[in-house]
PDB file of C-alpha atoms in Angstrom:
ATOM      1  CA  MET A 357     -42.411  17.397   6.814  1.00 75.00           C
ATOM      2  CA  TRP A 358     -44.791  15.076   8.644  1.00 87.00           C
ATOM      3  CA  PHE A 359     -44.142  12.475   5.953  1.00 92.00           C
ATOM      4  CA  LEU A 360     -40.412  12.621   6.682  1.00 92.00           C
ATOM      5  CA  GLU A 361     -41.034  12.328  10.399  1.00 91.00           C
ATOM      6  CA  TRP A 362     -43.272   9.332   9.780  1.00 92.00           C
ATOM      7  CA  LEU A 363     -40.623   7.729   7.537  1.00 93.00           C
ATOM      8  CA  GLU A 364     -38.158   7.957  10.408  1.00 92.00           C
ATOM      9  CA  THR A 365     -40.445   5.816  12.582  1.00 93.00           C
ATOM     10  CA  THR A 366     -40.957   2.932  10.140  1.00 94.00           C
ATOM     11  CA  SER A 367     -39.463  -0.398  11.184  1.00 94.00           C
ATOM     12  CA  LEU A 368     -37.042  -0.286   8.244  1.00 94.00           C
ATOM     13  CA  ALA A 369     -35.783   3.114   9.371  1.00 95.00           C
ATOM     14  CA  VAL A 370     -35.501   1.992  12.982  1.00 95.00           C
ATOM     15  CA  TRP A 371     -33.475  -1.002  11.854  1.00 95.00           C
ATOM     16  CA  MET A 372     -31.122   1.317   9.939  1.00 94.00           C
ATOM     17  CA  GLN A 373     -30.778   3.523  13.035  1.00 93.00           C
ATOM     18  CA  SER A 374     -30.371   0.874  15.699  1.00 94.00           C
ATOM     19  CA  SER A 375     -28.440  -1.947  14.073  1.00 93.00           C
ATOM     20  CA  ALA A 376     -24.701  -1.657  14.509  1.00 90.00           C
ATOM     21  CA  TYR A 377     -23.910  -3.042  11.079  1.00 93.00           C
ATOM     22  CA  ALA A 378     -26.889  -1.940   8.925  1.00 95.00           C
ATOM     23  CA  PHE A 379     -25.773   1.595   8.089  1.00 94.00           C
ATOM     24  CA  PRO A 380     -22.104   0.746   7.409  1.00 94.00           C
ATOM     25  CA  ALA A 381     -23.095  -2.256   5.285  1.00 96.00           C
ATOM     26  CA  VAL A 382     -25.601  -0.245   3.249  1.00 97.00           C
ATOM     27  CA  GLU A 383     -23.127   2.606   2.908  1.00 96.00           C
ATOM     28  CA  VAL A 384     -20.402   0.265   1.601  1.00 96.00           C
ATOM     29  CA  ILE A 385     -22.755  -1.098  -1.061  1.00 97.00           C
ATOM     30  CA  HIS A 386     -23.737   2.490  -1.904  1.00 97.00           C
ATOM     31  CA  VAL A 387     -20.079   3.483  -2.383  1.00 96.00           C
ATOM     32  CA  LEU A 388     -19.428   0.450  -4.616  1.00 97.00           C
ATOM     33  CA  ALA A 389     -22.530   1.290  -6.659  1.00 98.00           C
ATOM     34  CA  ILE A 390     -21.780   4.996  -7.091  1.00 97.00           C
ATOM     35  CA  THR A 391     -18.186   4.406  -8.115  1.00 97.00           C
ATOM     36  CA  LEU A 392     -19.535   2.089 -10.826  1.00 97.00           C
ATOM     37  CA  VAL A 393     -22.214   4.602 -11.856  1.00 97.00           C
ATOM     38  CA  PHE A 394     -19.572   7.280 -12.287  1.00 98.00           C
ATOM     39  CA  GLY A 395     -17.027   4.980 -13.920  1.00 98.00           C
ATOM     40  CA  THR A 396     -19.388   3.435 -16.477  1.00 97.00           C
ATOM     41  CA  ILE A 397     -21.016   6.758 -17.364  1.00 97.00           C
ATOM     42  CA  ALA A 398     -17.492   8.095 -17.856  1.00 97.00           C
ATOM     43  CA  ILE A 399     -16.757   5.269 -20.327  1.00 97.00           C
ATOM     44  CA  VAL A 400     -19.710   6.337 -22.493  1.00 96.00           C
ATOM     45  CA  ASP A 401     -19.035  10.073 -22.079  1.00 97.00           C
ATOM     46  CA  LEU A 402     -15.362   9.698 -22.981  1.00 97.00           C
ATOM     47  CA  ARG A 403     -16.387   7.782 -26.111  1.00 96.00           C
ATOM     48  CA  ILE A 404     -18.899  10.523 -27.008  1.00 96.00           C
ATOM     49  CA  LEU A 405     -16.200  13.153 -26.570  1.00 96.00           C
ATOM     50  CA  GLY A 406     -13.809  11.137 -28.723  1.00 95.00           C
ATOM     51  CA  LEU A 407     -11.298  10.840 -25.888  1.00 96.00           C
ATOM     52  CA  ALA A 408     -11.237   7.048 -25.422  1.00 94.00           C
ATOM     53  CA  GLY A 409     -12.270   3.857 -27.205  1.00 92.00           C
ATOM     54  CA  VAL A 410     -12.691   5.654 -30.534  1.00 93.00           C
ATOM     55  CA  GLU A 411     -11.921   2.557 -32.591  1.00 91.00           C
ATOM     56  CA  ARG A 412     -15.334   1.290 -31.648  1.00 92.00           C
ATOM     57  CA  ALA A 413     -18.706   2.429 -33.010  1.00 93.00           C
ATOM     58  CA  TYR A 414     -20.855   4.282 -30.471  1.00 95.00           C
ATOM     59  CA  ALA A 415     -24.041   2.180 -30.356  1.00 94.00           C
ATOM     60  CA  PRO A 416     -22.638  -1.249 -29.321  1.00 94.00           C
ATOM     61  CA  LEU A 417     -20.432   0.362 -26.673  1.00 95.00           C
ATOM     62  CA  ALA A 418     -23.327   2.401 -25.302  1.00 95.00           C
ATOM     63  CA  ASP A 419     -25.649  -0.608 -25.253  1.00 95.00           C
ATOM     64  CA  ASP A 420     -23.065  -2.754 -23.450  1.00 94.00           C
ATOM     65  CA  THR A 421     -22.216  -0.085 -20.890  1.00 96.00           C
ATOM     66  CA  LEU A 422     -25.604   1.482 -20.188  1.00 94.00           C
ATOM     67  CA  ARG A 423     -26.854  -1.876 -18.906  1.00 93.00           C
ATOM     68  CA  ILE A 424     -24.224  -1.709 -16.193  1.00 96.00           C
ATOM     69  CA  VAL A 425     -25.029   1.965 -15.537  1.00 96.00           C
ATOM     70  CA  TRP A 426     -28.689   1.176 -14.878  1.00 95.00           C
ATOM     71  CA  ILE A 427     -28.023  -1.789 -12.606  1.00 96.00           C
ATOM     72  CA  SER A 428     -25.533   0.178 -10.492  1.00 97.00           C
ATOM     73  CA  PHE A 429     -27.811   3.221 -10.458  1.00 97.00           C
ATOM     74  CA  VAL A 430     -30.729   1.180  -9.095  1.00 97.00           C
ATOM     75  CA  VAL A 431     -28.500  -0.264  -6.350  1.00 98.00           C
ATOM     76  CA  ALA A 432     -27.238   3.251  -5.564  1.00 97.00           C
ATOM     77  CA  VAL A 433     -30.781   4.634  -5.284  1.00 97.00           C
ATOM     78  CA  VAL A 434     -32.035   1.763  -3.093  1.00 97.00           C
ATOM     79  CA  THR A 435     -29.065   1.985  -0.712  1.00 97.00           C
ATOM     80  CA  GLY A 436     -29.325   5.779  -0.784  1.00 97.00           C
ATOM     81  CA  LEU A 437     -32.992   5.621   0.208  1.00 96.00           C
ATOM     82  CA  LEU A 438     -32.183   3.237   3.055  1.00 96.00           C
ATOM     83  CA  MET A 439     -29.618   5.679   4.412  1.00 96.00           C
ATOM     84  CA  PHE A 440     -32.011   8.572   3.851  1.00 96.00           C
ATOM     85  CA  ILE A 441     -34.839   7.118   5.938  1.00 95.00           C
ATOM     86  CA  SER A 442     -32.505   6.712   8.911  1.00 94.00           C
ATOM     87  CA  GLN A 443     -32.524  10.515   9.345  1.00 93.00           C
ATOM     88  CA  PRO A 444     -34.830  12.058   6.737  1.00 95.00           C
ATOM     89  CA  VAL A 445     -35.258  15.464   8.394  1.00 92.00           C
ATOM     90  CA  THR A 446     -31.507  15.927   8.903  1.00 93.00           C
ATOM     91  CA  TYR A 447     -30.685  14.971   5.300  1.00 95.00           C
ATOM     92  CA  VAL A 448     -33.346  17.267   3.870  1.00 94.00           C
ATOM     93  CA  ASN A 449     -31.783  20.124   5.819  1.00 93.00           C
ATOM     94  CA  ASN A 450     -28.309  19.376   4.431  1.00 95.00           C
ATOM     95  CA  SER A 451     -27.512  21.632   1.455  1.00 95.00           C
ATOM     96  CA  PHE A 452     -25.105  19.151  -0.079  1.00 96.00           C
ATOM     97  CA  PHE A 453     -27.753  16.431  -0.003  1.00 97.00           C
ATOM     98  CA  ILE A 454     -30.290  18.705  -1.707  1.00 97.00           C
ATOM     99  CA  ALA A 455     -27.675  19.799  -4.258  1.00 97.00           C
ATOM    100  CA  LYS A 456     -26.807  16.165  -5.002  1.00 97.00           C
ATOM    101  CA  ILE A 457     -30.447  15.211  -5.627  1.00 97.00           C
ATOM    102  CA  VAL A 458     -31.026  18.258  -7.858  1.00 98.00           C
ATOM    103  CA  LEU A 459     -27.869  17.509  -9.857  1.00 98.00           C
ATOM    104  CA  ILE A 460     -28.849  13.841 -10.267  1.00 97.00           C
ATOM    105  CA  ALA A 461     -32.225  14.980 -11.607  1.00 97.00           C
ATOM    106  CA  LEU A 462     -30.461  17.326 -14.044  1.00 97.00           C
ATOM    107  CA  ALA A 463     -28.177  14.493 -15.129  1.00 97.00           C
ATOM    108  CA  GLY A 464     -31.305  12.437 -15.769  1.00 95.00           C
ATOM    109  CA  VAL A 465     -32.786  15.158 -17.974  1.00 96.00           C
ATOM    110  CA  ASN A 466     -29.480  15.468 -19.837  1.00 97.00           C
ATOM    111  CA  MET A 467     -29.336  11.710 -20.367  1.00 94.00           C
ATOM    112  CA  SER A 468     -32.943  11.611 -21.601  1.00 95.00           C
ATOM    113  CA  VAL A 469     -32.218  14.302 -24.186  1.00 95.00           C
ATOM    114  CA  MET A 470     -29.211  12.257 -25.302  1.00 94.00           C
ATOM    115  CA  GLU A 471     -31.045   8.942 -25.442  1.00 92.00           C
ATOM    116  CA  PHE A 472     -34.385  10.010 -26.907  1.00 94.00           C
ATOM    117  CA  VAL A 473     -33.570  13.003 -29.083  1.00 92.00           C
ATOM    118  CA  ILE A 474     -29.941  13.179 -30.129  1.00 93.00           C
ATOM    119  CA  SER A 475     -29.424   9.416 -30.371  1.00 92.00           C
ATOM    120  CA  ARG A 476     -31.915   9.010 -33.204  1.00 93.00           C
ATOM    121  CA  THR A 477     -28.973   8.861 -35.610  1.00 93.00           C
ATOM    122  CA  ARG A 478     -26.780   6.764 -33.291  1.00 93.00           C
ATOM    123  CA  ASP A 479     -26.397   3.880 -35.743  1.00 92.00           C
ATOM    124  CA  THR A 480     -24.443   6.175 -38.049  1.00 93.00           C
ATOM    125  CA  TRP A 481     -21.896   7.074 -35.380  1.00 94.00           C
ATOM    126  CA  GLY A 482     -19.091   4.779 -36.413  1.00 91.00           C
ATOM    127  CA  PRO A 483     -15.494   4.569 -35.248  1.00 93.00           C
ATOM    128  CA  GLY A 484     -13.497   7.797 -35.030  1.00 91.00           C
ATOM    129  CA  ALA A 485     -13.079  10.661 -32.613  1.00 91.00           C
ATOM    130  CA  ASN A 486     -15.579  12.942 -34.339  1.00 92.00           C
ATOM    131  CA  SER A 487     -18.342  10.490 -35.201  1.00 93.00           C
ATOM    132  CA  VAL A 488     -20.721  11.747 -32.508  1.00 94.00           C
ATOM    133  CA  PRO A 489     -22.567  14.974 -33.458  1.00 94.00           C
ATOM    134  CA  VAL A 490     -21.758  18.176 -31.578  1.00 95.00           C
ATOM    135  CA  ALA A 491     -25.064  18.150 -29.698  1.00 95.00           C
ATOM    136  CA  GLY A 492     -24.177  14.709 -28.357  1.00 95.00           C
ATOM    137  CA  ARG A 493     -20.742  15.896 -27.319  1.00 96.00           C
ATOM    138  CA  VAL A 494     -22.289  18.786 -25.376  1.00 97.00           C
ATOM    139  CA  CYS A 495     -24.448  16.237 -23.514  1.00 96.00           C
ATOM    140  CA  GLY A 496     -21.394  14.086 -22.854  1.00 97.00           C
ATOM    141  CA  ALA A 497     -19.437  17.008 -21.406  1.00 97.00           C
ATOM    142  CA  ILE A 498     -22.407  18.085 -19.249  1.00 98.00           C
ATOM    143  CA  SER A 499     -22.846  14.511 -18.025  1.00 97.00           C
ATOM    144  CA  LEU A 500     -19.200  14.071 -17.035  1.00 97.00           C
ATOM    145  CA  THR A 501     -19.180  17.430 -15.236  1.00 98.00           C
ATOM    146  CA  LEU A 502     -22.451  16.813 -13.394  1.00 98.00           C
ATOM    147  CA  TRP A 503     -21.472  13.362 -12.167  1.00 98.00           C
ATOM    148  CA  THR A 504     -18.077  14.607 -10.948  1.00 98.00           C
ATOM    149  CA  VAL A 505     -19.768  17.354  -8.929  1.00 98.00           C
ATOM    150  CA  ILE A 506     -22.345  14.807  -7.680  1.00 98.00           C
ATOM    151  CA  ILE A 507     -19.540  12.645  -6.269  1.00 97.00           C
ATOM    152  CA  PHE A 508     -18.050  15.698  -4.518  1.00 97.00           C
ATOM    153  CA  CYS A 509     -21.470  16.649  -3.064  1.00 97.00           C
ATOM    154  CA  GLY A 510     -21.954  13.103  -1.849  1.00 96.00           C
ATOM    155  CA  ARG A 511     -18.654  13.134   0.025  1.00 95.00           C
ATOM    156  CA  TRP A 512     -19.439  16.521   1.563  1.00 95.00           C
ATOM    157  CA  ILE A 513     -22.729  15.197   2.974  1.00 95.00           C
ATOM    158  CA  GLY A 514     -20.729  12.934   5.289  1.00 89.00           C
ATOM    159  CA  PHE A 515     -18.678  15.890   6.449  1.00 89.00           C
ATOM    160  CA  THR A 516     -21.611  18.150   7.201  1.00 91.00           C
ATOM    161  CA  MET A 517     -24.245  15.763   8.600  1.00 85.00           C
ATOM    162  CA  PHE A 518     -22.936  15.591  12.115  1.00 75.00           C
ATOM    163  CA  GLN A 519     -21.501  17.945  14.718  1.00 56.00           C
ATOM    164  CA  ILE A 520     -18.295  15.935  14.802  1.00 50.00           C
ATOM    165  CA  PRO A 521     -16.936  15.511  11.263  1.00 49.00           C
ATOM    166  CA  ASN A 522     -17.492  11.937  10.139  1.00 50.00           C
ATOM    167  CA  PHE A 523     -14.972  11.231   7.436  1.00 54.00           C
TER     168      PHE A 523
ATOM    169  CA  MET B 230       4.224   2.582  13.899  1.00 84.00           C
ATOM    170  CA  GLU B 231       2.641   4.778  16.559  1.00 88.00           C
ATOM    171  CA  ASN B 232       5.781   6.908  16.821  1.00 90.00           C
ATOM    172  CA  PHE B 233       5.958   7.183  13.047  1.00 91.00           C
ATOM    173  CA  ALA B 234       2.321   8.288  12.956  1.00 91.00           C
ATOM    174  CA  ILE B 235       2.940  10.900  15.630  1.00 91.00           C
ATOM    175  CA  SER B 236       5.991  12.333  13.910  1.00 91.00           C
ATOM    176  CA  LEU B 237       4.143  12.369  10.566  1.00 91.00           C
ATOM    177  CA  SER B 238       1.296  14.300  12.166  1.00 91.00           C
ATOM    178  CA  GLU B 239       3.736  16.949  13.328  1.00 90.00           C
ATOM    179  CA  THR B 240       5.045  17.720   9.832  1.00 92.00           C
ATOM    180  CA  ALA B 241       4.069  21.007   8.181  1.00 92.00           C
ATOM    181  CA  LEU B 242       2.116  19.287   5.404  1.00 92.00           C
ATOM    182  CA  SER B 243       0.154  17.207   7.868  1.00 93.00           C
ATOM    183  CA  GLN B 244      -0.620  20.243   9.996  1.00 92.00           C
ATOM    184  CA  MET B 245      -1.828  22.172   6.971  1.00 93.00           C
ATOM    185  CA  ILE B 246      -4.161  19.346   5.973  1.00 93.00           C
ATOM    186  CA  GLN B 247      -5.436  18.862   9.516  1.00 91.00           C
ATOM    187  CA  ASN B 248      -6.217  22.563   9.917  1.00 91.00           C
ATOM    188  CA  SER B 249      -8.083  22.810   6.621  1.00 92.00           C
ATOM    189  CA  THR B 250     -11.813  22.166   6.350  1.00 89.00           C
ATOM    190  CA  TRP B 251     -11.788  21.192   2.702  1.00 93.00           C
ATOM    191  CA  ILE B 252      -8.566  19.369   1.800  1.00 95.00           C
ATOM    192  CA  ILE B 253      -9.514  15.957   3.155  1.00 95.00           C
ATOM    193  CA  PRO B 254     -12.999  15.778   1.606  1.00 95.00           C
ATOM    194  CA  ALA B 255     -11.586  17.106  -1.682  1.00 97.00           C
ATOM    195  CA  VAL B 256      -8.761  14.553  -1.769  1.00 97.00           C
ATOM    196  CA  GLN B 257     -11.198  11.799  -0.767  1.00 96.00           C
ATOM    197  CA  SER B 258     -13.525  12.829  -3.617  1.00 97.00           C
ATOM    198  CA  VAL B 259     -10.698  12.530  -6.148  1.00 98.00           C
ATOM    199  CA  HIS B 260      -9.875   9.180  -4.526  1.00 97.00           C
ATOM    200  CA  ILE B 261     -13.488   8.065  -5.133  1.00 97.00           C
ATOM    201  CA  LEU B 262     -13.456   9.259  -8.760  1.00 98.00           C
ATOM    202  CA  ALA B 263     -10.283   7.206  -9.334  1.00 98.00           C
ATOM    203  CA  ILE B 264     -11.948   4.150  -7.763  1.00 98.00           C
ATOM    204  CA  GLY B 265     -14.763   4.694 -10.263  1.00 98.00           C
ATOM    205  CA  VAL B 266     -12.321   4.669 -13.162  1.00 98.00           C
ATOM    206  CA  LEU B 267     -10.476   1.600 -11.811  1.00 98.00           C
ATOM    207  CA  PHE B 268     -13.620  -0.367 -10.958  1.00 98.00           C
ATOM    208  CA  SER B 269     -15.368   0.274 -14.279  1.00 98.00           C
ATOM    209  CA  SER B 270     -12.189  -0.475 -16.267  1.00 98.00           C
ATOM    210  CA  VAL B 271     -11.492  -3.742 -14.455  1.00 98.00           C
ATOM    211  CA  LEU B 272     -15.171  -4.737 -14.663  1.00 98.00           C
ATOM    212  CA  TYR B 273     -15.410  -3.960 -18.362  1.00 97.00           C
ATOM    213  CA  LEU B 274     -12.309  -5.976 -19.243  1.00 96.00           C
ATOM    214  CA  ASP B 275     -13.524  -8.850 -17.064  1.00 97.00           C
ATOM    215  CA  LEU B 276     -16.942  -8.837 -18.724  1.00 96.00           C
ATOM    216  CA  HIS B 277     -15.348  -8.851 -22.162  1.00 95.00           C
ATOM    217  CA  LEU B 278     -13.119 -11.765 -21.130  1.00 94.00           C
ATOM    218  CA  LEU B 279     -16.263 -13.606 -20.075  1.00 94.00           C
ATOM    219  CA  GLY B 280     -17.970 -12.809 -23.383  1.00 92.00           C
ATOM    220  CA  ILE B 281     -20.703 -10.712 -21.811  1.00 93.00           C
ATOM    221  CA  VAL B 282     -19.825  -7.383 -23.464  1.00 93.00           C
ATOM    222  CA  GLY B 283     -17.784  -6.189 -26.413  1.00 89.00           C
ATOM    223  CA  ARG B 284     -18.948  -8.798 -28.880  1.00 86.00           C
ATOM    224  CA  ASP B 285     -18.449  -6.289 -31.707  1.00 86.00           C
ATOM    225  CA  SER B 286     -14.858  -5.494 -30.752  1.00 88.00           C
ATOM    226  CA  SER B 287     -11.729  -7.469 -30.059  1.00 90.00           C
ATOM    227  CA  LEU B 288     -10.394  -8.294 -26.615  1.00 93.00           C
ATOM    228  CA  ALA B 289      -7.053  -6.820 -27.665  1.00 93.00           C
ATOM    229  CA  HIS B 290      -8.779  -3.481 -28.263  1.00 92.00           C
ATOM    230  CA  THR B 291     -10.472  -3.581 -24.847  1.00 94.00           C
ATOM    231  CA  ARG B 292      -7.171  -4.473 -23.202  1.00 95.00           C
ATOM    232  CA  ASP B 293      -5.429  -1.534 -24.885  1.00 94.00           C
ATOM    233  CA  ARG B 294      -8.302   0.858 -24.288  1.00 95.00           C
ATOM    234  CA  PHE B 295      -8.387   0.267 -20.521  1.00 97.00           C
ATOM    235  CA  ARG B 296      -4.797  -0.541 -19.578  1.00 96.00           C
ATOM    236  CA  GLY B 297      -3.694   3.127 -19.451  1.00 96.00           C
ATOM    237  CA  TRP B 298      -6.732   4.086 -17.372  1.00 97.00           C
ATOM    238  CA  VAL B 299      -6.122   1.248 -14.879  1.00 98.00           C
ATOM    239  CA  ILE B 300      -2.509   2.333 -14.429  1.00 97.00           C
ATOM    240  CA  GLY B 301      -3.463   6.029 -14.231  1.00 98.00           C
ATOM    241  CA  ALA B 302      -6.219   5.362 -11.711  1.00 98.00           C
ATOM    242  CA  LEU B 303      -3.879   3.317  -9.512  1.00 97.00           C
ATOM    243  CA  ILE B 304      -1.328   6.140  -9.581  1.00 98.00           C
ATOM    244  CA  VAL B 305      -3.991   8.698  -8.582  1.00 98.00           C
ATOM    245  CA  LEU B 306      -5.217   6.347  -5.836  1.00 98.00           C
ATOM    246  CA  VAL B 307      -1.734   5.943  -4.368  1.00 97.00           C
ATOM    247  CA  ALA B 308      -1.096   9.705  -4.573  1.00 98.00           C
ATOM    248  CA  THR B 309      -4.411  10.721  -2.970  1.00 97.00           C
ATOM    249  CA  GLY B 310      -4.117   7.855  -0.499  1.00 96.00           C
ATOM    250  CA  THR B 311      -0.665   9.066   0.540  1.00 96.00           C
ATOM    251  CA  LEU B 312      -2.029  12.577   1.089  1.00 96.00           C
ATOM    252  CA  LEU B 313      -4.826  11.139   3.225  1.00 95.00           C
ATOM    253  CA  ILE B 314      -2.320   9.188   5.312  1.00 95.00           C
ATOM    254  CA  ILE B 315      -0.183  12.290   5.769  1.00 95.00           C
ATOM    255  CA  GLY B 316      -3.300  14.243   6.758  1.00 94.00           C
ATOM    256  CA  GLU B 317      -4.486  11.731   9.347  1.00 93.00           C
ATOM    257  CA  PRO B 318      -1.567   9.408  10.087  1.00 94.00           C
ATOM    258  CA  ALA B 319      -2.833   7.682  13.206  1.00 92.00           C
ATOM    259  CA  ARG B 320      -6.294   7.130  11.797  1.00 90.00           C
ATOM    260  CA  GLN B 321      -4.914   5.153   8.859  1.00 92.00           C
ATOM    261  CA  LEU B 322      -1.664   3.634  10.061  1.00 93.00           C
ATOM    262  CA  LEU B 323      -3.108   2.311  13.314  1.00 92.00           C
ATOM    263  CA  SER B 324      -6.253   0.935  11.684  1.00 93.00           C
ATOM    264  CA  ALA B 325      -6.836  -2.765  11.041  1.00 95.00           C
ATOM    265  CA  PRO B 326      -9.184  -2.109   8.095  1.00 96.00           C
ATOM    266  CA  PHE B 327      -6.502   0.131   6.561  1.00 96.00           C
ATOM    267  CA  TRP B 328      -3.888  -2.636   6.596  1.00 96.00           C
ATOM    268  CA  THR B 329      -6.458  -5.132   5.329  1.00 97.00           C
ATOM    269  CA  LYS B 330      -7.046  -2.730   2.455  1.00 97.00           C
ATOM    270  CA  ILE B 331      -3.308  -2.594   1.708  1.00 96.00           C
ATOM    271  CA  VAL B 332      -3.066  -6.394   1.653  1.00 97.00           C
ATOM    272  CA  PHE B 333      -6.044  -6.577  -0.731  1.00 98.00           C
ATOM    273  CA  LEU B 334      -4.463  -3.837  -2.862  1.00 97.00           C
ATOM    274  CA  ILE B 335      -1.241  -5.799  -3.216  1.00 97.00           C
ATOM    275  CA  GLY B 336      -3.345  -8.825  -4.167  1.00 98.00           C
ATOM    276  CA  LEU B 337      -5.254  -6.786  -6.755  1.00 98.00           C
ATOM    277  CA  VAL B 338      -2.127  -5.355  -8.383  1.00 97.00           C
ATOM    278  CA  TYR B 339      -0.635  -8.847  -8.569  1.00 98.00           C
ATOM    279  CA  THR B 340      -3.845 -10.213 -10.125  1.00 98.00           C
ATOM    280  CA  LEU B 341      -4.085  -7.387 -12.674  1.00 97.00           C
ATOM    281  CA  VAL B 342      -0.423  -7.758 -13.700  1.00 97.00           C
ATOM    282  CA  TRP B 343      -0.987 -11.512 -14.033  1.00 97.00           C
ATOM    283  CA  GLY B 344      -4.032 -10.972 -16.255  1.00 96.00           C
ATOM    284  CA  PHE B 345      -2.566  -8.243 -18.449  1.00 96.00           C
ATOM    285  CA  ARG B 346       0.598 -10.327 -18.945  1.00 95.00           C
ATOM    286  CA  ARG B 347      -1.477 -13.167 -20.296  1.00 94.00           C
ATOM    287  CA  LEU B 348      -3.410 -10.807 -22.548  1.00 94.00           C
ATOM    288  CA  ALA B 349      -0.307  -9.010 -23.826  1.00 93.00           C
ATOM    289  CA  PRO B 350       0.419 -11.253 -26.847  1.00 91.00           C
ATOM    290  CA  LEU B 351      -3.187 -11.118 -28.041  1.00 89.00           C
ATOM    291  CA  GLU B 352      -3.616  -9.516 -31.454  1.00 86.00           C
ATOM    292  CA  ALA B 353      -6.535  -7.487 -32.749  1.00 82.00           C
ATOM    293  CA  GLY B 354      -9.296  -9.629 -34.153  1.00 77.00           C
ATOM    294  CA  ALA B 355      -8.192 -12.808 -32.403  1.00 77.00           C
ATOM    295  CA  ALA B 356     -10.904 -14.677 -30.530  1.00 77.00           C
ATOM    296  CA  PHE B 357      -9.888 -15.594 -27.013  1.00 83.00           C
ATOM    297  CA  SER B 358     -11.829 -17.147 -24.180  1.00 85.00           C
ATOM    298  CA  PRO B 359      -9.345 -18.708 -21.806  1.00 90.00           C
ATOM    299  CA  ALA B 360     -10.082 -21.127 -19.008  1.00 93.00           C
ATOM    300  CA  TRP B 361      -8.656 -18.667 -16.501  1.00 95.00           C
ATOM    301  CA  ALA B 362     -11.212 -15.962 -17.399  1.00 95.00           C
ATOM    302  CA  ARG B 363     -13.689 -16.830 -14.647  1.00 96.00           C
ATOM    303  CA  PRO B 364     -11.316 -17.215 -11.706  1.00 97.00           C
ATOM    304  CA  TYR B 365      -9.405 -14.113 -12.817  1.00 97.00           C
ATOM    305  CA  ALA B 366     -12.611 -12.053 -13.082  1.00 97.00           C
ATOM    306  CA  PHE B 367     -13.801 -13.284  -9.718  1.00 97.00           C
ATOM    307  CA  ALA B 368     -10.447 -12.565  -8.054  1.00 98.00           C
ATOM    308  CA  SER B 369     -10.085  -9.068  -9.513  1.00 98.00           C
ATOM    309  CA  LEU B 370     -13.628  -8.009  -8.598  1.00 98.00           C
ATOM    310  CA  PHE B 371     -13.576  -9.631  -5.155  1.00 98.00           C
ATOM    311  CA  LEU B 372     -10.279  -7.935  -4.272  1.00 98.00           C
ATOM    312  CA  LEU B 373     -11.541  -4.585  -5.572  1.00 97.00           C
ATOM    313  CA  ALA B 374     -14.750  -4.849  -3.554  1.00 97.00           C
ATOM    314  CA  GLY B 375     -12.673  -5.869  -0.542  1.00 97.00           C
ATOM    315  CA  ILE B 376     -10.462  -2.796  -0.885  1.00 97.00           C
ATOM    316  CA  VAL B 377     -13.448  -0.448  -1.042  1.00 96.00           C
ATOM    317  CA  THR B 378     -15.213  -2.179   1.854  1.00 96.00           C
ATOM    318  CA  ALA B 379     -12.143  -2.123   4.103  1.00 96.00           C
ATOM    319  CA  GLY B 380     -11.537   1.487   3.081  1.00 95.00           C
ATOM    320  CA  ARG B 381     -15.005   2.600   4.137  1.00 93.00           C
ATOM    321  CA  LEU B 382     -14.767   0.650   7.385  1.00 94.00           C
ATOM    322  CA  ILE B 383     -11.736   2.720   8.452  1.00 93.00           C
ATOM    323  CA  ALA B 384     -14.289   5.348   9.481  1.00 89.00           C
ATOM    324  CA  TYR B 385     -16.273   2.916  11.633  1.00 87.00           C
ATOM    325  CA  VAL B 386     -13.753   0.736  13.402  1.00 80.00           C
TER     326      VAL B 386
END
């Protein structure tokens, strides 16, 4: 807890708290980044599930798209951290914030299983709705579900952080 | 506009939304998911136009793969957006960022229609890197970012 209280006093945190434009600007970039994280992950997941883009083999599509996923994810994490340090103790006490972080971690585990275990045969997953093995499709479904719930949790943080609802 | 906002806020639907704790955040969340679909679709097509992604597939395929999602996402955005306006009429209709967002949205729809029209005759397998790719990509992404920015600023201004 003392670490969180210390974080709140750093000059970066104070800037986030006191500047009129810092928090809104960071939040806007965060929203742009998370919509891209969700949207690009959805492109890959929908391909895995055979619901979209099935004329294309899996590997080139995944390679193209996952680049964008990582870049947007990094931006989302950096902007998220900046918002976090403005009120660390309050965020840590918000159930939706905790839920969001836990779910993101789970999504990371799910993605690692997909990338490092199941994807060993990815070069054989050609065009067609059923080219991705069942295990991969389970990961894809879990991923899409988790990230949808993560977006909902994120929105609910804004509604539950303050006494007066901040939409 | 003020009178319209007031009378909207007195409708049964508006009252129901206002008195609920979960409808607005839920509708906003769906709104955000649809932005995700729109943003990633527009970005992906733009990147393929610029030759940065999709080298193994044809531009015609990318166009066809994303067109339905772009249209669907825009429909969901208008529907959820309408619900949000009905739920908080004054907050949207009397907001400068809100109207800025609408202007940008009209610009985006025009740009997307313009781009898809030019891509329409393209056949599978045809190579295509037009001179208008860069300005089109810039315009579509700038307008999209502008919509999202203005949308978020509704809460602050």
